[in-house]
Coordinates of C-alpha atoms in Angstrom, one line a residue:
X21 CA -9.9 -17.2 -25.3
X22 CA -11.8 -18.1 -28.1
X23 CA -15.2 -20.7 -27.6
X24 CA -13.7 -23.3 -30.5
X25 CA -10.7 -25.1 -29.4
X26 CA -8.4 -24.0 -31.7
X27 CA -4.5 -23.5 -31.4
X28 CA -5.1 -19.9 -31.9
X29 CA -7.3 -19.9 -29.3
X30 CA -5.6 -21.6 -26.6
X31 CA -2.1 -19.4 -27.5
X32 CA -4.5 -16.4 -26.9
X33 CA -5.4 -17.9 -23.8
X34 CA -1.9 -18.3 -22.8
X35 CA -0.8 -15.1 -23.5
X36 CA -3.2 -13.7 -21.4
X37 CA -2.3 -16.1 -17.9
X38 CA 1.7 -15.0 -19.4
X39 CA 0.4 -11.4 -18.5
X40 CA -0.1 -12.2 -14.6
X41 CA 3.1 -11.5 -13.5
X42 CA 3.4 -8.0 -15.4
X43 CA 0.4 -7.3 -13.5
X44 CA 1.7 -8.3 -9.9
X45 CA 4.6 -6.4 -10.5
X46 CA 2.7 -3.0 -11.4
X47 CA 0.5 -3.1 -8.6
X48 CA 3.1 -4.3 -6.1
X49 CA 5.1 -1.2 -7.1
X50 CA 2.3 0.8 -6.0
X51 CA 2.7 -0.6 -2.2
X52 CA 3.2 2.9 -1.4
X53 CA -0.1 4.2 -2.2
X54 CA -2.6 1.0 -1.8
X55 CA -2.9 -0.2 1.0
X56 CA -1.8 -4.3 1.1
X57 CA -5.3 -5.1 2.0
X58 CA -5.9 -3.8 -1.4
X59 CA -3.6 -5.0 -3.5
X60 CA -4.9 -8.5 -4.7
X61 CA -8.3 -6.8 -5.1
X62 CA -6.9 -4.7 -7.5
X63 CA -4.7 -7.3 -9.2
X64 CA -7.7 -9.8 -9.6
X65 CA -9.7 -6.5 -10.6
X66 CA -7.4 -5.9 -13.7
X67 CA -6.9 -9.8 -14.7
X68 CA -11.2 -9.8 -15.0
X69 CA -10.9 -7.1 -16.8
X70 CA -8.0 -7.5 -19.6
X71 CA -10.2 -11.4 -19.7
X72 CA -13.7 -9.4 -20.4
X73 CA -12.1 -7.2 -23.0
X74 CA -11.0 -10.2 -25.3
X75 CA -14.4 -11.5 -24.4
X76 CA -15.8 -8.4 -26.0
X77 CA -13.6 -8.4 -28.8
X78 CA -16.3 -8.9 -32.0
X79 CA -13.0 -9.3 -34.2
X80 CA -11.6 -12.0 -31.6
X81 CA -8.4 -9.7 -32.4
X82 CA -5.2 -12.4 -32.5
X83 CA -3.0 -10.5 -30.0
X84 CA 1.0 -11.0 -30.0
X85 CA 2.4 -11.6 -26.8
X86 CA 4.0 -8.5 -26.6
X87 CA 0.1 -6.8 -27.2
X88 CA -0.7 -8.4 -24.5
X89 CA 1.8 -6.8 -22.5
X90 CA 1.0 -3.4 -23.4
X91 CA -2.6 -4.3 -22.5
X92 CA -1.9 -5.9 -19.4
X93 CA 0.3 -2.4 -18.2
X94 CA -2.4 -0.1 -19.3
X95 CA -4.9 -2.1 -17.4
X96 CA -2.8 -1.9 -14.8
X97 CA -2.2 1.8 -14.7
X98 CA -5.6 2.9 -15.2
X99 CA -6.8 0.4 -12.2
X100 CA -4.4 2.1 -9.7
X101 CA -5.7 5.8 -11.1
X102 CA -9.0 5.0 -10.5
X103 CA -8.8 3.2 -7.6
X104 CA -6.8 6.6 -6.1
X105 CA -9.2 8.7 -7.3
X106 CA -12.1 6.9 -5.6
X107 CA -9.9 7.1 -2.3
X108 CA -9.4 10.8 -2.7
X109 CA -13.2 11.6 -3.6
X110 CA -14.3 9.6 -0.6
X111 CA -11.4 11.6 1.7
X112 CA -12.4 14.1 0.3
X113 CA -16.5 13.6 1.3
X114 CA -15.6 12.5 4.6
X115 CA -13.6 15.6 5.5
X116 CA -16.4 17.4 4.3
X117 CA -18.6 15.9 7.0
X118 CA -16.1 16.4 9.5
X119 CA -15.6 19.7 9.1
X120 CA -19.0 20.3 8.8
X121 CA -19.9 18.4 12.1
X122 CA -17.7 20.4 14.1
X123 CA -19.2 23.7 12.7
X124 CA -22.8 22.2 13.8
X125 CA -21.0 21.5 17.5
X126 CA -19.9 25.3 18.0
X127 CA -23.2 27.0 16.2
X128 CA -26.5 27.6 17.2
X129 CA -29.2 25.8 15.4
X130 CA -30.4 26.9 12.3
X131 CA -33.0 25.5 9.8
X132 CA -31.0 23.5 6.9
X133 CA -30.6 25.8 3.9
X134 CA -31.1 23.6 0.7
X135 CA -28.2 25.4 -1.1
X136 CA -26.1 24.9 1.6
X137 CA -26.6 22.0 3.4
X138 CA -28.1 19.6 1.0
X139 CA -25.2 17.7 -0.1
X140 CA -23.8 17.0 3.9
X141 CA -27.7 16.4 4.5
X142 CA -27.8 13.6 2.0
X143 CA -24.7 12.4 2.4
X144 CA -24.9 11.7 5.9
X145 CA -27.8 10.0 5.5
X146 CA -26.9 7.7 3.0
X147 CA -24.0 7.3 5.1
X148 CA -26.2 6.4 8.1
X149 CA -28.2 3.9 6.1
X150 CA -25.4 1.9 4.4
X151 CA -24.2 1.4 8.6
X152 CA -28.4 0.1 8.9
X153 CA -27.9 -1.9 5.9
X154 CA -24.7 -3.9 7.1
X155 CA -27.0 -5.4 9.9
X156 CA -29.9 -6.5 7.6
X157 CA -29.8 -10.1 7.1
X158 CA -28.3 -11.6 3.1
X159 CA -31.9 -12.1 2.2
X160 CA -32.6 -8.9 3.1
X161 CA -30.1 -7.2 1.8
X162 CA -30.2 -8.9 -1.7
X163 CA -34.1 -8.1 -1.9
X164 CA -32.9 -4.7 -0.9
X165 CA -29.9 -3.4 -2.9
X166 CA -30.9 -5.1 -6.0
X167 CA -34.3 -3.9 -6.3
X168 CA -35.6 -3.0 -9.9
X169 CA -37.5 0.3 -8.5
X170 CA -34.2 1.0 -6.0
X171 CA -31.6 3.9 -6.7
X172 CA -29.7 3.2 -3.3
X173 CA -26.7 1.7 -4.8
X174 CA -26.7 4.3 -7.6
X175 CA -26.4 7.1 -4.7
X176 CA -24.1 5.5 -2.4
X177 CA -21.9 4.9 -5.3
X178 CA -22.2 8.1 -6.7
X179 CA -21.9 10.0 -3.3
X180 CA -18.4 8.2 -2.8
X181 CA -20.2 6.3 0.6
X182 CA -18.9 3.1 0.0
X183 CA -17.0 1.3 -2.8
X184 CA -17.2 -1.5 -5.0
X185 CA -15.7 -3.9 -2.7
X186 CA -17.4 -2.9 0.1
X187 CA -20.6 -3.6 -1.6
X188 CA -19.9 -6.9 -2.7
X189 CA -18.5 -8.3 0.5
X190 CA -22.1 -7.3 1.9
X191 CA -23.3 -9.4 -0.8
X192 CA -20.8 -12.1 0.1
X193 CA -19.5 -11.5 -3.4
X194 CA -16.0 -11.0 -5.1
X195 CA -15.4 -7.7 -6.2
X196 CA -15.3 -9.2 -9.9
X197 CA -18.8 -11.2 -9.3
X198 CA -20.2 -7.4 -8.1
X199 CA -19.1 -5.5 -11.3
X200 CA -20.5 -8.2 -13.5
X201 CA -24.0 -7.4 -11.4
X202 CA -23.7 -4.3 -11.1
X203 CA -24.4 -4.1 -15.0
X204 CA -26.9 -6.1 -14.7
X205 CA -29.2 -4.1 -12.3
X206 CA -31.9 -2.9 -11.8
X207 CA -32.8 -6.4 -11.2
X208 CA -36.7 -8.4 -10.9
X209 CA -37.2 -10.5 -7.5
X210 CA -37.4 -13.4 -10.3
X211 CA -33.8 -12.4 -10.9
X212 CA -33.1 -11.8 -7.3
X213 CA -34.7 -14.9 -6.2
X214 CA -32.5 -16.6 -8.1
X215 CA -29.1 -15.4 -7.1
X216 CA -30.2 -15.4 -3.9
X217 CA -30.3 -19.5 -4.2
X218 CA -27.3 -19.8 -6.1
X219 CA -25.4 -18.4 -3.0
X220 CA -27.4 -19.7 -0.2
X221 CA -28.5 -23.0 -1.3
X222 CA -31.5 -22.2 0.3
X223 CA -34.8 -22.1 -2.3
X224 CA -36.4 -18.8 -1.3
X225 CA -39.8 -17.9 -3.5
X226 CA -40.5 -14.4 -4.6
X227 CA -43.3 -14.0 -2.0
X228 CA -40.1 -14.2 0.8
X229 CA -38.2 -11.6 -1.1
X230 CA -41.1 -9.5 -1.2
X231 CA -41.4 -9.6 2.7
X232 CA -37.3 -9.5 3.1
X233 CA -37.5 -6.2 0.9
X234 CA -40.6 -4.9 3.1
X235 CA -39.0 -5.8 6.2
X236 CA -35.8 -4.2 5.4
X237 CA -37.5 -0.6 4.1
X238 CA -39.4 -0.9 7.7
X239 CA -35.8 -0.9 9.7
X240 CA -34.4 1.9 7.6
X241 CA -37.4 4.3 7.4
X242 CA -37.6 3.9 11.2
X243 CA -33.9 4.5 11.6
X244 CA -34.4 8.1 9.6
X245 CA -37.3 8.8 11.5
X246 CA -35.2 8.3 14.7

């Protein structure tokens, strides 16, 4: 795990691959309440994780094995935890809307009360244009979402809308390549111009991103305005 080549480094190293199957076997035991659509997400999700934490590691700590272990099945653990509480939040916000949608259907109109309604108001639109968003093209959706000067992802994130995953595989990302962004942002079109070729293979200048990004606000503000 260490950068030198050392034989320290490379039983570190060792340890941590030894960890893998610890880690199936804690999310597979959680069949039950992930989905198997979601389990190798979250096992891939806890291996980048357990690998960025040695990373991090200013120390570079010399772990035992049996560290490791207790690492790995904390990791684990908390993964599944958060990755139910996400589920439940968004149930949560979606039975909120339904509700709420059936209450508009059997009520007479009344003007929105900002108290009230605010949080179902901006909810549902958020919801309406991550739907929008899915049919923007990758250039526009990269000169989009990562804007420097854009809060989008911040609120559809925050608002439970989407999730991690469901981000990146917009972005034709891994979940793991996401998160890594996702600290990253907000982002320059110098930036974005540059992922953008690293995934595409196609050499896009700044001046295109400018026009994807304007292009892509144009679909979305019509969409609101109906």
């Amino acid at each position: 795990m260490k950068k030198e080549n050392s034989p320290v480094a490379s039983q570190q190293e060792e340890y941590f691959l030894n960890t893998f199957p610890l880690i199936n076997q804690i999310i597979l035991s959680k069949s039950g309440v992930v989905p198997s659509r979601f389990i190798n997400d979250l096992i891939q999700q806890v291996r980048y994780k357990l690998w960025r934490w040695k990373q991090n590691q200013t120390e570079n700590q010399d772990l035992l094995f049996e560290e490791w272990q207790k690492l790995a099945n904390v990791a684990a653990h908390h993964e599944i935890t958060d990755y139910t509480r996400r589920r439940e939040n968004q149930a949560v916000l979606f039975s909120e809307l339904a509700e709420m949608e059936a209450d508009f259907e059997n009520q007479p109109f009344q003007p929105p009360s900002l108290e009230g309604d605010s949080r179902y108001e901006s909810i549902s639109l958020l919801l309406s244009l991550w739907q929008i968003c899915q049919q923007l093209s990758i250039r526009q959706k990269y000169a989009f979402l990562l804007f420097h000067k854009n809060r989008f992802l911040e609120l559809l994130l925050e608002f439970g809308c989407c999730s991690p995953p469901e981000i990146a595989q917009s972005l034709a990302l891994s979940e793991a390549e996401f998160l890594l962004l996702l600290e990253q942002i907000p982002l320059k079109d110098d930036d974005i111009q540059r992922l953008l070729t690293n995934k595409t293979g196609e050499q896009v200048t700044v001046e295109q991103i400018w026009g994807a990004r304007s292009k892509a606000k144009t679909r979305l503000l019509k969409s609101v305005k109906g």
